[in-house]
mmCIF file of C-alpha atoms in Angstrom:
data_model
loop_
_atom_site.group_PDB
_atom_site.id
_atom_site.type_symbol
_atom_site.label_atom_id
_atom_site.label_comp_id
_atom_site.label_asym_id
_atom_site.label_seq_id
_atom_site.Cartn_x
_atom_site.Cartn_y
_atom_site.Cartn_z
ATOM 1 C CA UNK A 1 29.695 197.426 162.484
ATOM 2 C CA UNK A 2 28.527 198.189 159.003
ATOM 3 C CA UNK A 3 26.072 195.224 157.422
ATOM 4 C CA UNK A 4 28.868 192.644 155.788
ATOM 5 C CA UNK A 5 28.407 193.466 152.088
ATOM 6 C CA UNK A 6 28.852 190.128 151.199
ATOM 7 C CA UNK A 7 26.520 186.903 151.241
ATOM 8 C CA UNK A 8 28.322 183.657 151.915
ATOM 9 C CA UNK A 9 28.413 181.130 148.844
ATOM 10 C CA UNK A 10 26.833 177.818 149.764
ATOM 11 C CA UNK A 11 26.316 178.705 153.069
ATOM 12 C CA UNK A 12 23.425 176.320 154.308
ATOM 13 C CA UNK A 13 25.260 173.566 152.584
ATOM 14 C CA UNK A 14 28.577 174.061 153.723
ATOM 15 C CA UNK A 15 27.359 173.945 157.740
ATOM 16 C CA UNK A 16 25.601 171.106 156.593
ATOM 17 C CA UNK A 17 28.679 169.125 155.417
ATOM 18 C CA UNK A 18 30.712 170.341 158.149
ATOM 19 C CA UNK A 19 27.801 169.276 160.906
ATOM 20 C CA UNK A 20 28.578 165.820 161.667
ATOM 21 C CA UNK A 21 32.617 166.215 162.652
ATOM 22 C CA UNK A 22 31.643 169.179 164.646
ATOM 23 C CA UNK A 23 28.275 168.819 166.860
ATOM 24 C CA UNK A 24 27.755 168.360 170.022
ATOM 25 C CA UNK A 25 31.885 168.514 171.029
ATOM 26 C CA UNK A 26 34.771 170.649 171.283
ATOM 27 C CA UNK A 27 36.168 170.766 167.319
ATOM 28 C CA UNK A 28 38.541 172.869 165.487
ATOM 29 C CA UNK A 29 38.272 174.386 161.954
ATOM 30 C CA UNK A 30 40.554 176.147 159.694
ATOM 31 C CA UNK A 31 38.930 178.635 157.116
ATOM 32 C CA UNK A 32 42.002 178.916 155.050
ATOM 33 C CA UNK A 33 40.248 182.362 153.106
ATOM 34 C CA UNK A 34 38.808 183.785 156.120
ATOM 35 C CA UNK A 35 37.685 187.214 153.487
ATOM 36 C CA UNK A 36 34.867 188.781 155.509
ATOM 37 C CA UNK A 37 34.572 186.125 157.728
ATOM 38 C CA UNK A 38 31.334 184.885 156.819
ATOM 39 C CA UNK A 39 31.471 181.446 156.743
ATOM 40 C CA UNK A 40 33.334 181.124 160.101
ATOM 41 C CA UNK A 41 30.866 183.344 161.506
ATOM 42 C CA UNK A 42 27.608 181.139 160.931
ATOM 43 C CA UNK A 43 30.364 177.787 161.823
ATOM 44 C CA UNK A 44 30.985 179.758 164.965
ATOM 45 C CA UNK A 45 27.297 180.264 166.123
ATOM 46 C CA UNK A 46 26.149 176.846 164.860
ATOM 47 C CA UNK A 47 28.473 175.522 167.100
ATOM 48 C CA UNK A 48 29.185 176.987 171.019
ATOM 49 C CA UNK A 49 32.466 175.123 171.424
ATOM 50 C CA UNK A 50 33.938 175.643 167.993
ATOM 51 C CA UNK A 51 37.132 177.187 167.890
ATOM 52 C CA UNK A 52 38.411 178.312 164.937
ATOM 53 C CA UNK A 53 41.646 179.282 163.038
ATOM 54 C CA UNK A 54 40.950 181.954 160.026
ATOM 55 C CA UNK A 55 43.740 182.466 157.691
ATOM 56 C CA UNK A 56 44.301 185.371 155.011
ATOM 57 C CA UNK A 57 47.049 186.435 153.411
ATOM 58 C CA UNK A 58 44.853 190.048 152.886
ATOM 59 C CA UNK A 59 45.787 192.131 156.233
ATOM 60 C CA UNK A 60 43.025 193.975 155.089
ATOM 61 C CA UNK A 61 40.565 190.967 155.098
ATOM 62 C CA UNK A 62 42.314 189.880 159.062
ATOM 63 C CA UNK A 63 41.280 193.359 160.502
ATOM 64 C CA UNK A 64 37.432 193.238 158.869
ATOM 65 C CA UNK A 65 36.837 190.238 159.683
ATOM 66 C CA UNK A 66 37.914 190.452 163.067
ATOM 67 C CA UNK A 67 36.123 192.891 163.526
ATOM 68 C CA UNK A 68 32.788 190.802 162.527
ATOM 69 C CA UNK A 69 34.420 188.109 164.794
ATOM 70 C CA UNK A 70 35.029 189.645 168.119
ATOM 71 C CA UNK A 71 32.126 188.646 169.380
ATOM 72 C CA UNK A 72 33.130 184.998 169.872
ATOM 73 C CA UNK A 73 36.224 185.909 171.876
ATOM 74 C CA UNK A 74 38.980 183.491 172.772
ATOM 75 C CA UNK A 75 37.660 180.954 169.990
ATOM 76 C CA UNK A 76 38.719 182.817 167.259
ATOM 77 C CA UNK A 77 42.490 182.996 165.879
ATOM 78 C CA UNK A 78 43.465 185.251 163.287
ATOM 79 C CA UNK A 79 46.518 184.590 161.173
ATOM 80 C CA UNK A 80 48.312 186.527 158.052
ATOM 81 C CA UNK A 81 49.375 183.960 156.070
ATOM 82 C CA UNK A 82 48.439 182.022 152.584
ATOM 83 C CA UNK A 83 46.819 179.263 152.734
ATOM 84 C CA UNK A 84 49.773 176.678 151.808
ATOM 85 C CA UNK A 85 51.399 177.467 155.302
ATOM 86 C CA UNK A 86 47.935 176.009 156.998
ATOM 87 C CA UNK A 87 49.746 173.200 158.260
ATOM 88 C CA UNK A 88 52.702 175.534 160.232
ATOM 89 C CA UNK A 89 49.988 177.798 162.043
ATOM 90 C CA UNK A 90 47.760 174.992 162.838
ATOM 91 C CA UNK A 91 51.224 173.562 164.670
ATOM 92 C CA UNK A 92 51.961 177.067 166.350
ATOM 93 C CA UNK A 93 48.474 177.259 167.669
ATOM 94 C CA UNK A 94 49.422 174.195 169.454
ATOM 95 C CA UNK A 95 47.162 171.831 167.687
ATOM 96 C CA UNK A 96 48.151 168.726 165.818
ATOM 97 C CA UNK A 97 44.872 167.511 163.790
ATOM 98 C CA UNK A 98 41.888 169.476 163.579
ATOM 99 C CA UNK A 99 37.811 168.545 162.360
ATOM 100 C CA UNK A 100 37.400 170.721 159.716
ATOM 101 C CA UNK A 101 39.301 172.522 156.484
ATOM 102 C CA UNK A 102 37.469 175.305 154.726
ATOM 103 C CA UNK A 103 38.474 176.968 151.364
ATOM 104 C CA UNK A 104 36.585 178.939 149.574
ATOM 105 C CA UNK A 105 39.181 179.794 146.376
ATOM 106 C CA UNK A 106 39.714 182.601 144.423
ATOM 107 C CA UNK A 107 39.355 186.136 144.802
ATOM 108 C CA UNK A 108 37.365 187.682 148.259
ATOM 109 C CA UNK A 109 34.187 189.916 148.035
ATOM 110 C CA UNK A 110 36.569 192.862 150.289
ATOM 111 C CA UNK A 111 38.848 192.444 147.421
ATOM 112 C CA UNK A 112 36.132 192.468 144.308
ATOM 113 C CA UNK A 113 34.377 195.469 145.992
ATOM 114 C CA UNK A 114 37.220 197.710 146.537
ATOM 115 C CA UNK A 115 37.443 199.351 143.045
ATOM 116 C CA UNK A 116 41.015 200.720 143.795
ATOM 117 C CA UNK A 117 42.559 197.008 143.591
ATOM 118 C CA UNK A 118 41.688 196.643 140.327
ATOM 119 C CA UNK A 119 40.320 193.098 140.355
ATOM 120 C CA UNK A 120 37.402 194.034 138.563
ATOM 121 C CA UNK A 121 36.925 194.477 134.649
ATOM 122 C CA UNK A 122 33.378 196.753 134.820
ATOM 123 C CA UNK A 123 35.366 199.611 137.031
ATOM 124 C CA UNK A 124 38.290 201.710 135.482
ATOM 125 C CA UNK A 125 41.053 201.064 138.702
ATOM 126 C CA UNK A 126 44.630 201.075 138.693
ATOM 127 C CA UNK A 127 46.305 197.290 137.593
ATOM 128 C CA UNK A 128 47.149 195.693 140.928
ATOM 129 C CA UNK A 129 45.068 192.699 141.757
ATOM 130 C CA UNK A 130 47.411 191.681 144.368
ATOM 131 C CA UNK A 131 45.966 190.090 147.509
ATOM 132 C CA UNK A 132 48.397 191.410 149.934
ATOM 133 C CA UNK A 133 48.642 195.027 148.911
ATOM 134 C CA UNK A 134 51.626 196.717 148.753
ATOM 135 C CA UNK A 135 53.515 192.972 148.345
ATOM 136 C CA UNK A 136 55.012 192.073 144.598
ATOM 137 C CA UNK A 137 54.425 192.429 141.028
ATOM 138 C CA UNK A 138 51.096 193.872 140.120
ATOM 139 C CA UNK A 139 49.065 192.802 136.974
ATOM 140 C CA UNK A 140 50.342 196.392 134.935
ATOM 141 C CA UNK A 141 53.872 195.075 135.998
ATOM 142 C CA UNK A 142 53.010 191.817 133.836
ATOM 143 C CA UNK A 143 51.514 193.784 130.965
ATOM 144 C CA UNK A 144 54.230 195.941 130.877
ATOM 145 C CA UNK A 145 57.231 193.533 131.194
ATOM 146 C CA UNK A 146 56.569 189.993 129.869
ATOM 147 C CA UNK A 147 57.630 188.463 126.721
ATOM 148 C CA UNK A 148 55.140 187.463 124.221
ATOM 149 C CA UNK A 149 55.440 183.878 124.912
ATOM 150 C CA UNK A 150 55.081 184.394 128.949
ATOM 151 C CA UNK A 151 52.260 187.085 128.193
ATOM 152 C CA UNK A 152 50.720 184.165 125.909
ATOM 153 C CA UNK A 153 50.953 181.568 127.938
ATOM 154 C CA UNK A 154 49.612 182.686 131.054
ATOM 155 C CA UNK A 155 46.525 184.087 129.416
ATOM 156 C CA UNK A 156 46.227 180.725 127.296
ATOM 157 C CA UNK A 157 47.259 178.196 130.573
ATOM 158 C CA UNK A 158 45.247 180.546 133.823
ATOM 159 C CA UNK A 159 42.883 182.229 131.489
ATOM 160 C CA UNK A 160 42.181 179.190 129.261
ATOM 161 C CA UNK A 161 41.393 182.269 126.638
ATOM 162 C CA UNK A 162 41.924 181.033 122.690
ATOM 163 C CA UNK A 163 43.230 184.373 121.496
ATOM 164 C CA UNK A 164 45.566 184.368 123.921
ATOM 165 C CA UNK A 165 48.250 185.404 121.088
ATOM 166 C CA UNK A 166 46.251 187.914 119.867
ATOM 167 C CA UNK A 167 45.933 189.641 122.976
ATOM 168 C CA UNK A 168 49.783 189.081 123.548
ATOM 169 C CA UNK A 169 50.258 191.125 120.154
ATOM 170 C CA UNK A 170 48.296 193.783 121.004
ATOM 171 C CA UNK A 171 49.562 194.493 124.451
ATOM 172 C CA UNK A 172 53.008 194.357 123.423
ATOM 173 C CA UNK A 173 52.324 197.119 120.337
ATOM 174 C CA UNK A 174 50.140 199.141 122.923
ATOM 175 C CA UNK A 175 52.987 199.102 125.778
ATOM 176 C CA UNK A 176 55.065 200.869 123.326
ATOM 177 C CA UNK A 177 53.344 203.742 123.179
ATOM 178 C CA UNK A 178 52.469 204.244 126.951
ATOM 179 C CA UNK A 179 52.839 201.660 129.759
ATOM 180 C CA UNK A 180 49.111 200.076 131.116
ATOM 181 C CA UNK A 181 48.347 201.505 134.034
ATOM 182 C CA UNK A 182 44.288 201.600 134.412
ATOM 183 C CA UNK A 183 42.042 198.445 133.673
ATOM 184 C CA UNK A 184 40.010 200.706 131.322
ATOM 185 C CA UNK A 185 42.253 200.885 128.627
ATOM 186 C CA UNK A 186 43.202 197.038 128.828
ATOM 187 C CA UNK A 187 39.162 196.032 128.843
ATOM 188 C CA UNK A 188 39.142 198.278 125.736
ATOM 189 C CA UNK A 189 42.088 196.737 123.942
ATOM 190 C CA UNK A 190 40.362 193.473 124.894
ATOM 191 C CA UNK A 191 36.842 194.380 123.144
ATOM 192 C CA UNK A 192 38.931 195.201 120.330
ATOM 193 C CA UNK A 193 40.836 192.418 119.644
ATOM 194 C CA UNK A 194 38.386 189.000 120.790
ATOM 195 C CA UNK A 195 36.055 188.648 118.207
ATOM 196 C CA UNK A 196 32.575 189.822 118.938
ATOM 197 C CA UNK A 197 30.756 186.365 117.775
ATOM 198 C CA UNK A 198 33.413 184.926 120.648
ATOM 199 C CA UNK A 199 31.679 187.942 123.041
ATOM 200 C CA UNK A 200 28.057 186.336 122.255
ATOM 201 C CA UNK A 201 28.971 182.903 123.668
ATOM 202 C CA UNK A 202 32.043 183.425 125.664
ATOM 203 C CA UNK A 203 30.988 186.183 127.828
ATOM 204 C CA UNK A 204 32.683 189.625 128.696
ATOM 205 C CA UNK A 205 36.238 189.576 126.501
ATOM 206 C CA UNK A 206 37.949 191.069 129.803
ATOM 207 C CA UNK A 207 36.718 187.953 132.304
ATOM 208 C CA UNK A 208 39.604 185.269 130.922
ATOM 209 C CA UNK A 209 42.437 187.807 130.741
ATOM 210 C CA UNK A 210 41.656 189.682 134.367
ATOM 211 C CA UNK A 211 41.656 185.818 136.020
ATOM 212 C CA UNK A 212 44.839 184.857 134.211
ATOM 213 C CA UNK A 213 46.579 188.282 135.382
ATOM 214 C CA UNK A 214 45.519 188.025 138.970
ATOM 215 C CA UNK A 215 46.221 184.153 138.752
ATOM 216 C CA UNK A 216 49.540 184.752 137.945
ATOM 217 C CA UNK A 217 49.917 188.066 140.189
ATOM 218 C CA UNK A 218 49.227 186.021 143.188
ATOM 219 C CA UNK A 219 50.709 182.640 142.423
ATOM 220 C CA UNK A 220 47.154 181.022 142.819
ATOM 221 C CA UNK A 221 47.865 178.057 141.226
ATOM 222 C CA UNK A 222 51.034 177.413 142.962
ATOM 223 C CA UNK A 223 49.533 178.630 146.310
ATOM 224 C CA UNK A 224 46.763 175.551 145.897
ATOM 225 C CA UNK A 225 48.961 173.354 145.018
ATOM 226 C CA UNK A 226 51.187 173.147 147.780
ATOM 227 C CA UNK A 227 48.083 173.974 150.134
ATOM 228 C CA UNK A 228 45.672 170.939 149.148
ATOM 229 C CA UNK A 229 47.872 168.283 150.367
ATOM 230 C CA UNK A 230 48.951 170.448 153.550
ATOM 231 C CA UNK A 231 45.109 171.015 154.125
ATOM 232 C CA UNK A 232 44.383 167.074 154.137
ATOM 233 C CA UNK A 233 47.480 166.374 155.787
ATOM 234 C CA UNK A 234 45.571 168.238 158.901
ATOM 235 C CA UNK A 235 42.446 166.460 158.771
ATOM 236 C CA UNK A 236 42.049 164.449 161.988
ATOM 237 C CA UNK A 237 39.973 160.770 161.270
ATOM 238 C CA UNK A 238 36.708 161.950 161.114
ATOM 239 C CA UNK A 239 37.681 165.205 159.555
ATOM 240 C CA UNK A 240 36.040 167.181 156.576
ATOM 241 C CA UNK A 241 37.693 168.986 154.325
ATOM 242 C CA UNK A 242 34.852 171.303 152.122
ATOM 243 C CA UNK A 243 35.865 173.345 149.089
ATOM 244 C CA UNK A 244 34.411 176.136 147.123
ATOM 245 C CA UNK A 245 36.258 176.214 143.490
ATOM 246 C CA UNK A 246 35.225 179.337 140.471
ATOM 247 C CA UNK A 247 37.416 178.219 137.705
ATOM 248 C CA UNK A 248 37.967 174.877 136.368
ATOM 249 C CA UNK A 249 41.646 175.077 137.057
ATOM 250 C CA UNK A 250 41.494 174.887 140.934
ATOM 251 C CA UNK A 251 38.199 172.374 140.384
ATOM 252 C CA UNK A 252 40.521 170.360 138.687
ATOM 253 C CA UNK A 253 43.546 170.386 141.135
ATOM 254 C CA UNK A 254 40.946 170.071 143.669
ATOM 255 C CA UNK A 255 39.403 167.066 142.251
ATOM 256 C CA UNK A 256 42.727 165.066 141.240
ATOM 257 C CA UNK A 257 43.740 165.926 144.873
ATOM 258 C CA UNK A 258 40.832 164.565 146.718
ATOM 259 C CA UNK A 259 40.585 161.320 144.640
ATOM 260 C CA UNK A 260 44.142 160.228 145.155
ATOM 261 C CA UNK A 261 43.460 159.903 148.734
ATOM 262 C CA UNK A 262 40.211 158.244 147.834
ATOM 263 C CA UNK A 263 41.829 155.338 145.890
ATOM 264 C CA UNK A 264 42.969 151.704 147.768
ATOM 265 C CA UNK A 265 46.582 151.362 147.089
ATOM 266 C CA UNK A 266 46.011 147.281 147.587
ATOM 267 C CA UNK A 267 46.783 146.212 144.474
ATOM 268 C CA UNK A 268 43.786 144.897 141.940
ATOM 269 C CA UNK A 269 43.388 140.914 142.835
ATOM 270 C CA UNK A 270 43.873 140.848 146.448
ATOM 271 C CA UNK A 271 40.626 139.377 148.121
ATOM 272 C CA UNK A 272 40.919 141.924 151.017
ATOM 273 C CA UNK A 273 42.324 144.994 151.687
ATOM 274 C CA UNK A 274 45.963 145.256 152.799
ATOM 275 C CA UNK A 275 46.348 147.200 156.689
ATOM 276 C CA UNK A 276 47.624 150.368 155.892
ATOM 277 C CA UNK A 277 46.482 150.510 151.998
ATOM 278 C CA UNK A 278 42.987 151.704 152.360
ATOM 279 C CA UNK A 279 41.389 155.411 151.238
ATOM 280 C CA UNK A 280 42.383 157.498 153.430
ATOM 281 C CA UNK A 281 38.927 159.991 152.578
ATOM 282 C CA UNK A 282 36.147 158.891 151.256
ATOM 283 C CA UNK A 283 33.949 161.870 149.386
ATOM 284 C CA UNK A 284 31.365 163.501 150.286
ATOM 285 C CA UNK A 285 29.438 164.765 147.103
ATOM 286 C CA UNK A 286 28.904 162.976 143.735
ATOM 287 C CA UNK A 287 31.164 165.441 141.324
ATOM 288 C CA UNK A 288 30.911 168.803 142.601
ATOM 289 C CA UNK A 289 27.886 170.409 143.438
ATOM 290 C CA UNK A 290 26.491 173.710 141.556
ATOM 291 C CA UNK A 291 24.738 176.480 142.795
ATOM 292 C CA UNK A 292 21.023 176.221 142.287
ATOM 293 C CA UNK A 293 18.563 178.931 140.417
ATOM 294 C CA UNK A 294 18.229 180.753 143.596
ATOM 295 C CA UNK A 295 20.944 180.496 145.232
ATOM 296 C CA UNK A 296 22.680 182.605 142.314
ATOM 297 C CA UNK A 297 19.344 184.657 142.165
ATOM 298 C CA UNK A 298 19.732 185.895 145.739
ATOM 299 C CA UNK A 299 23.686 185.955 145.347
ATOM 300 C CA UNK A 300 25.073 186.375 141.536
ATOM 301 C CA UNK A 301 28.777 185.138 142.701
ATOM 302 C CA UNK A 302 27.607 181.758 143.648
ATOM 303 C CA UNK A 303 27.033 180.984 139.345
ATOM 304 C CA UNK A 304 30.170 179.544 138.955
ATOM 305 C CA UNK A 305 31.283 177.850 142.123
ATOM 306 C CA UNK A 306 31.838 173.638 142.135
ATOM 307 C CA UNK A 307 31.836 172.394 146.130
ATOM 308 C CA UNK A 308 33.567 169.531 146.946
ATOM 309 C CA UNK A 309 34.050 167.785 150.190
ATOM 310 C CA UNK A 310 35.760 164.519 151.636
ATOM 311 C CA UNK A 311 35.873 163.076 154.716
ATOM 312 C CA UNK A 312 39.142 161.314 156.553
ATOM 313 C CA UNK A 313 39.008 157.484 157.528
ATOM 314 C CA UNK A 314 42.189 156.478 157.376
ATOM 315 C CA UNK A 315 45.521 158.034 158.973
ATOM 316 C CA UNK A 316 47.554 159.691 156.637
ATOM 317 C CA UNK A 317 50.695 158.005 154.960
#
């Protein structure tokens, strides 16, 4: 098999969060965005009886990285599905709790390296951006049929871009004289429109609006939603659950998820704790960890990742 073109973000950290609930024992972890199948493949080799359940909604991503997994044999299993439904195929692989939850959000390497899928602002591709190709709206499909205020909002809300209007304005006056088709011509519109003294600080004009568009494209938000409770729902006591994040958004979502479970429910007073209102995690990093200076040095997609990681102590409720 061809070199994997991609370098796992994190990597020596996440097998070292993961190490403890796995060593040395017959464990089970989910990658819930198996993409090339890096991570699973180091969590694999680090530890003989691992098996592990990769999930991607990307057929594309299932075949690669299957591929790059064969080589473990019966303790890989492969299945094509988003993340959210990690609790159903954990059930039909005939498990009930497993050791470990892995996500690593956002959009793959396969995905950001195939130029055709449009995902990426500094290559003129068709509009797509959809994960599972061939399956729903694509991004020139929201360009070329949203309102102003749904165009506006997305951008402002998934984007967090301030000239979210502005942008709206222009796309609606450029649809009318020929439908988007081609990222090129929407980067373009883009330089035109965001101010260049925003350019200086805010970076390339395009990054905010491509995220929102492929945010919305693929029900991200919605996806993570339903999927972070689901994914610590799974967690055996003992269990880690480790994630990667790239836009505040999902490190938000993440973080309000995580601490919930952290929190006693005995309420304030009480001299001990009440059975059955403990945390049910307890975390695992202070905030969320960055990449450091060489990490993004030997791997320029680590630069905006936040990790954070819990363990489970108490049943769930």
């Amino acid at each position: 098999m061809d070199q994997p073109r991609h370098v796992p973000v994190l990597l020596d950290r996440v097998l070292e969060l993961f190490a403890p609930a796995l060593s040395g024992k017959p464990a089970v972890v989910v990658d819930t965005t198996l993409g090339m199948g890096g991570h699973s493949d180091a969590l694999l080799s680090a530890h003989p009886e691992l098996t592990l359940i990769g999930l991607d909604r990307d057929p594309q991503a299932i075949e690669m990285a299957g591929k790059r997994l064969a080589r473990h044999g019966d303790r890989v299993h492969l299945v094509n599905v988003t993340y959210d439904h990690i609790d159903e195929a954990v059930e039909e692989l005939g498990y009930s709790r497993v050791d470990g939850v892995l996500m690593d959000l956002g959009v793959s390497s396969l995905q950001l390296d195939e130029e055709e899928r449009g995902f990426a602002y500094s290559k003129d591709a068709p509009l797509d951006m959809r994960m599972s190709k061939g399956t729903g709206m694509t991004a020139a499909d929201v360009l070329n049929t949203y309102g102003h205020g749904d165009l506006a909002r997305i951008l402002s809300t998934y984007g967090e871009e301030r000239f979210a209007g502005k942008i709206a304005s222009a796309v609606l006056r450029e649809r009318e004289k020929e439908p988007f088709t081609n990222s090129g011509r929407l980067v373009e519109l883009l330089y035109a429109v965001v101010p260049a003294a925003s350019r200086r600080t805010g970076g390339h004009p395009a990054k905010r609006t491509f995220q929102a568009l492929r945010i919305e494209v693929n029900g991200e938000l919605e996806s993570l939603r339903l999927a972070l409770p689901a994914a610590l729902g799974v967690l055996r006591v003992g269990g880690r659950i480790v994630v990667e994040s790239y836009q505040s958004l999902e490190d938000r979502m993440v973080k309000q998820a995580i601490a919930e479970l952290a929190k006693s429910k005995t309420p304030p007073g009480l001299p001990v704790e009440l059975p059955g209102h403990g945390p049910e995690v307890k975390l695992l990093t202070r905030g969320a960890e960055l990449a450091n200076e060489k990490e993004i040095e030997d791997n320029p997609r680590a630069a905006p990742v936040r990790l954070r990681a819990a363990e489970r102590i108490g049943e769930p409720r």
